[in-house]
Short mmCIF file of C-alpha atoms in Angstrom, two decimals:
data_model
loop_
_atom_site.label_atom_id
_atom_site.label_comp_id
_atom_site.label_asym_id
_atom_site.label_seq_id
_atom_site.Cartn_x
_atom_site.Cartn_y
_atom_site.Cartn_z
CA SER A 1203 173.80 -21.78 95.44
CA GLN A 1204 172.00 -21.51 98.42
CA THR A 1205 168.21 -22.31 98.77
CA ILE A 1206 165.49 -20.94 101.33
CA HIS A 1207 162.04 -22.76 101.82
CA GLN A 1208 159.02 -21.02 104.00
CA TRP A 1209 156.42 -23.21 105.29
CA PRO A 1210 153.23 -22.47 105.33
CA ALA A 1211 153.58 -19.94 102.18
CA THR A 1212 149.75 -18.33 103.56
CA LEU A 1213 147.59 -18.94 107.49
CA VAL A 1214 145.02 -18.25 108.71
CA GLN A 1215 144.64 -18.26 112.51
CA PRO A 1216 142.71 -16.46 115.32
CA VAL A 1217 143.87 -14.69 118.30
CA GLY A 1218 145.01 -16.07 120.96
CA SER A 1219 146.09 -19.31 118.47
CA PRO A 1220 149.51 -20.31 119.57
CA LEU A 1221 151.63 -20.11 115.86
CA SER A 1222 155.18 -22.19 113.63
CA LEU A 1223 156.51 -20.69 111.17
CA GLU A 1224 159.51 -22.60 110.00
CA CYS A 1225 161.91 -21.73 107.90
CA THR A 1226 165.03 -24.38 106.30
CA VAL A 1227 167.74 -23.43 103.51
CA GLU A 1228 169.43 -25.35 101.18
CA GLY A 1229 173.09 -25.14 99.93
CA THR A 1230 175.15 -23.50 102.66
CA SER A 1231 176.72 -24.16 106.37
CA ASN A 1232 176.45 -22.08 109.54
CA PRO A 1233 174.60 -19.53 107.92
CA ASN A 1234 173.26 -16.86 110.03
CA LEU A 1235 169.48 -16.32 109.26
CA TYR A 1236 167.22 -13.80 110.06
CA TRP A 1237 163.42 -13.25 111.09
CA TYR A 1238 162.15 -10.16 109.87
CA ARG A 1239 158.18 -9.17 109.72
CA GLN A 1240 156.10 -6.74 106.92
CA ALA A 1241 153.11 -5.41 108.09
CA ALA A 1242 151.01 -3.92 105.21
CA GLY A 1243 151.78 -0.36 103.91
CA ARG A 1244 154.95 -1.36 105.94
CA GLY A 1245 158.83 -1.54 106.03
CA LEU A 1246 160.60 -4.44 107.18
CA GLN A 1247 161.12 -4.91 110.83
CA LEU A 1248 163.66 -7.68 111.88
CA LEU A 1249 162.96 -9.96 114.74
CA PHE A 1250 165.71 -12.33 115.45
CA TYR A 1251 168.59 -13.24 113.83
CA SER A 1252 170.68 -16.15 114.60
CA VAL A 1253 175.21 -16.62 114.35
CA GLY A 1254 173.84 -20.42 114.59
CA ILE A 1255 172.74 -24.00 116.70
CA GLY A 1256 170.51 -22.14 119.61
CA GLN A 1257 171.86 -18.79 118.85
CA ILE A 1258 168.67 -16.58 118.85
CA SER A 1259 168.77 -12.63 119.34
CA SER A 1260 165.52 -9.81 119.19
CA GLU A 1261 165.11 -7.17 117.95
CA VAL A 1262 162.24 -5.64 119.54
CA PRO A 1263 160.67 -7.01 122.20
CA GLN A 1264 157.16 -8.76 121.54
CA ASN A 1265 155.13 -11.79 121.66
CA LEU A 1266 157.04 -13.69 119.54
CA SER A 1267 160.33 -16.23 119.52
CA ALA A 1268 162.55 -18.03 117.95
CA SER A 1269 164.16 -20.70 118.07
CA ARG A 1270 166.81 -22.48 116.03
CA PRO A 1271 167.36 -26.58 116.49
CA GLN A 1272 169.69 -27.43 113.34
CA ASP A 1273 171.54 -25.24 111.54
CA ARG A 1274 169.74 -24.67 109.00
CA GLN A 1275 166.41 -24.91 110.20
CA PHE A 1276 164.76 -21.08 111.87
CA ILE A 1277 161.32 -21.62 113.63
CA LEU A 1278 159.14 -18.55 114.80
CA SER A 1279 156.38 -19.24 117.13
CA SER A 1280 153.47 -17.72 119.11
CA LYS A 1281 151.81 -19.41 122.58
CA LYS A 1282 149.41 -16.53 121.57
CA LEU A 1283 148.57 -14.73 118.78
CA LEU A 1284 147.68 -10.40 118.56
CA LEU A 1285 145.94 -9.12 115.47
CA SER A 1286 149.08 -6.90 115.95
CA ASP A 1287 150.64 -10.38 114.34
CA SER A 1288 149.41 -10.34 111.28
CA GLY A 1289 151.64 -9.35 108.37
CA PHE A 1290 154.27 -10.48 106.26
CA TYR A 1291 157.39 -12.99 107.47
CA LEU A 1292 160.60 -13.98 105.41
CA CYS A 1293 163.66 -15.92 106.84
CA ALA A 1294 166.82 -14.75 105.49
CA LEU A 1295 169.85 -15.38 105.45
CA LYS A 1296 173.26 -13.22 104.78
CA GLU A 1297 175.66 -14.51 102.22
CA ARG A 1298 179.35 -12.15 102.24
CA SER A 1299 176.85 -8.54 103.42
CA GLU A 1300 174.29 -9.61 101.32
CA GLN A 1301 170.63 -11.52 102.18
CA PHE A 1302 168.76 -13.14 99.98
CA PHE A 1303 165.26 -14.45 101.42
CA GLY A 1304 162.95 -16.73 101.19
CA PRO A 1305 159.34 -16.90 99.41
CA GLY A 1306 157.80 -15.67 102.92
CA THR A 1307 154.26 -16.52 105.12
CA ARG A 1308 151.66 -14.19 105.04
CA LEU A 1309 150.18 -14.15 108.87
CA THR A 1310 146.39 -13.63 108.83
CA VAL A 1311 145.54 -12.90 112.22
CA LEU A 1312 140.82 -12.89 112.77
CA ARG B 23 165.34 9.48 113.12
CA LYS B 24 164.91 6.32 111.66
CA GLU B 25 168.46 4.87 110.20
CA VAL B 26 167.68 4.27 106.90
CA GLU B 27 164.96 7.33 104.76
CA GLN B 28 163.15 7.03 101.72
CA ASP B 29 161.12 8.56 100.02
CA PRO B 30 157.95 5.71 99.59
CA GLY B 31 156.69 7.45 96.64
CA PRO B 32 154.81 6.04 94.38
CA PHE B 33 156.90 7.81 92.10
CA ASN B 34 154.76 7.32 88.65
CA VAL B 35 156.92 8.15 85.58
CA PRO B 36 156.20 7.13 81.24
CA GLU B 37 157.77 4.32 80.26
CA GLY B 38 160.90 5.06 78.96
CA ALA B 39 161.52 7.99 81.50
CA THR B 40 164.90 7.92 83.75
CA VAL B 41 163.80 7.89 87.38
CA ALA B 42 166.07 8.54 90.25
CA PHE B 43 165.48 7.96 94.34
CA ASN B 44 167.94 8.70 97.04
CA CYS B 45 168.48 7.34 100.41
CA THR B 46 169.71 8.73 103.16
CA TYR B 47 171.10 7.10 105.93
CA SER B 48 172.14 8.09 109.81
CA ASN B 49 174.54 5.08 110.92
CA SER B 50 178.04 6.74 110.02
CA ALA B 51 178.96 3.04 110.47
CA SER B 52 177.55 1.47 108.18
CA GLN B 53 179.66 -0.52 105.52
CA SER B 54 177.85 -2.13 102.84
CA PHE B 55 174.69 -0.43 100.82
CA PHE B 56 172.35 -2.71 98.39
CA TRP B 57 169.17 -2.01 96.45
CA TYR B 58 166.86 -4.64 96.96
CA ARG B 59 163.85 -4.69 94.50
CA GLN B 60 160.14 -5.88 95.98
CA ASP B 61 157.10 -7.18 93.83
CA CYS B 62 153.90 -7.17 95.14
CA ARG B 63 153.01 -9.58 97.25
CA LYS B 64 156.64 -11.05 96.90
CA GLU B 65 159.89 -11.42 98.78
CA PRO B 66 162.00 -8.84 98.29
CA LYS B 67 165.71 -9.56 95.59
CA LEU B 68 168.55 -8.31 95.49
CA LEU B 69 169.46 -5.97 92.69
CA MET B 70 172.04 -4.74 92.96
CA SER B 71 175.47 -3.81 95.74
CA VAL B 72 176.55 0.15 96.76
CA TYR B 73 179.66 1.04 96.04
CA SER B 74 181.54 4.17 96.52
CA SER B 75 183.10 4.69 93.29
CA GLY B 76 179.58 3.71 91.87
CA ASN B 77 178.53 0.63 89.76
CA GLU B 78 176.05 0.34 86.50
CA ASP B 79 173.69 -3.05 85.51
CA GLY B 80 172.53 -2.23 82.18
CA ARG B 81 170.29 1.02 83.32
CA PHE B 82 170.60 0.81 86.58
CA THR B 83 173.30 2.48 88.27
CA ALA B 84 173.83 2.91 92.57
CA GLN B 85 175.80 5.44 93.55
CA LEU B 86 176.69 5.75 97.03
CA ASN B 87 178.23 8.63 99.18
CA ARG B 88 179.87 8.72 102.60
CA ALA B 89 180.18 12.37 102.71
CA SER B 90 176.30 13.35 102.59
CA GLN B 91 175.37 9.88 103.61
CA TYR B 92 173.45 8.78 101.42
CA ILE B 93 172.88 6.40 98.36
CA SER B 94 171.20 6.77 94.73
CA LEU B 95 169.93 4.36 92.47
CA LEU B 96 168.89 5.68 88.55
CA ILE B 97 166.69 3.87 86.31
CA ARG B 98 167.09 4.61 82.33
CA ASP B 99 164.64 3.70 79.77
CA SER B 100 162.17 2.63 82.36
CA LYS B 101 159.67 -0.38 81.68
CA LEU B 102 156.74 -1.66 82.23
CA SER B 103 158.11 -5.20 84.49
CA ASP B 104 160.82 -2.34 86.08
CA SER B 105 157.30 -1.36 88.09
CA ALA B 106 157.87 -2.75 91.41
CA THR B 107 158.96 -1.20 95.46
CA TYR B 108 162.91 -0.44 95.75
CA LEU B 109 164.55 -1.01 99.52
CA CYS B 110 167.51 0.61 100.12
CA VAL B 111 169.64 -1.26 102.94
CA GLY B 112 172.18 -0.31 105.20
CA VAL B 113 174.81 -2.76 106.82
CA SER B 114 176.60 -2.34 109.84
CA GLY B 115 177.93 -3.77 113.53
CA GLY B 116 179.87 -6.65 114.71
CA TYR B 117 176.93 -9.14 113.66
CA GLN B 118 176.51 -7.49 110.27
CA LYS B 119 172.68 -6.00 111.47
CA VAL B 120 171.01 -5.45 108.00
CA THR B 121 168.88 -2.01 108.22
CA PHE B 122 166.19 -1.72 105.02
CA GLY B 123 164.73 1.47 105.10
CA THR B 124 160.88 1.01 104.14
CA GLY B 125 160.83 0.62 100.38
CA THR B 126 160.43 3.72 96.98
CA LYS B 127 157.14 2.28 95.07
CA LEU B 128 157.70 2.90 91.40
CA GLN B 129 155.34 2.70 88.54
CA VAL B 130 155.90 2.81 85.04
CA ILE B 131 153.06 3.95 82.80
CA PRO B 132 152.68 3.27 79.16
#
């Protein structure tokens, strides 16, 4: 079965600093991968999805970007963090129609 | 109107009670539906799929009503460990767009 790793687990960053969150998956090949953000007390917001290496689609305009340099690696980045970027960032993969989530990265921007 | 809507709750119910959640969806092209469970500060985990014919898994029963565009989750004999937020999910579109509701919070009280 598939395993999703996310790194780091928690992160505290100052406003204006860069960001790089990593997601790696095991036990599957050519997965559809997703980045979600869950702000405090709010639902899951889809940020990006990828159907393959180098293929990224963005769901909402924002100061974040995503890249997929390898089949099983999905990276979320920002050049300059905003306060509103704080939240719980979840990487997910889709198998058939079901989504499975990684353990998440909790980001606090101060 | 949100694509997937849920009553945020909280639903406070005594142990042993039966509780039901509804979730409405606006996209009639939605093809698949799921219920996820999310514990506090954890990633969502798949609880069960939802089929038009209805499906049951132990104390949990899920139903889909395509005519009225809603799905439901029934929990019988509630346990303290059922306390969590329950997210409904609709899947549609060519790339299998996944839309999460904001979740319904359940608190089972001793």
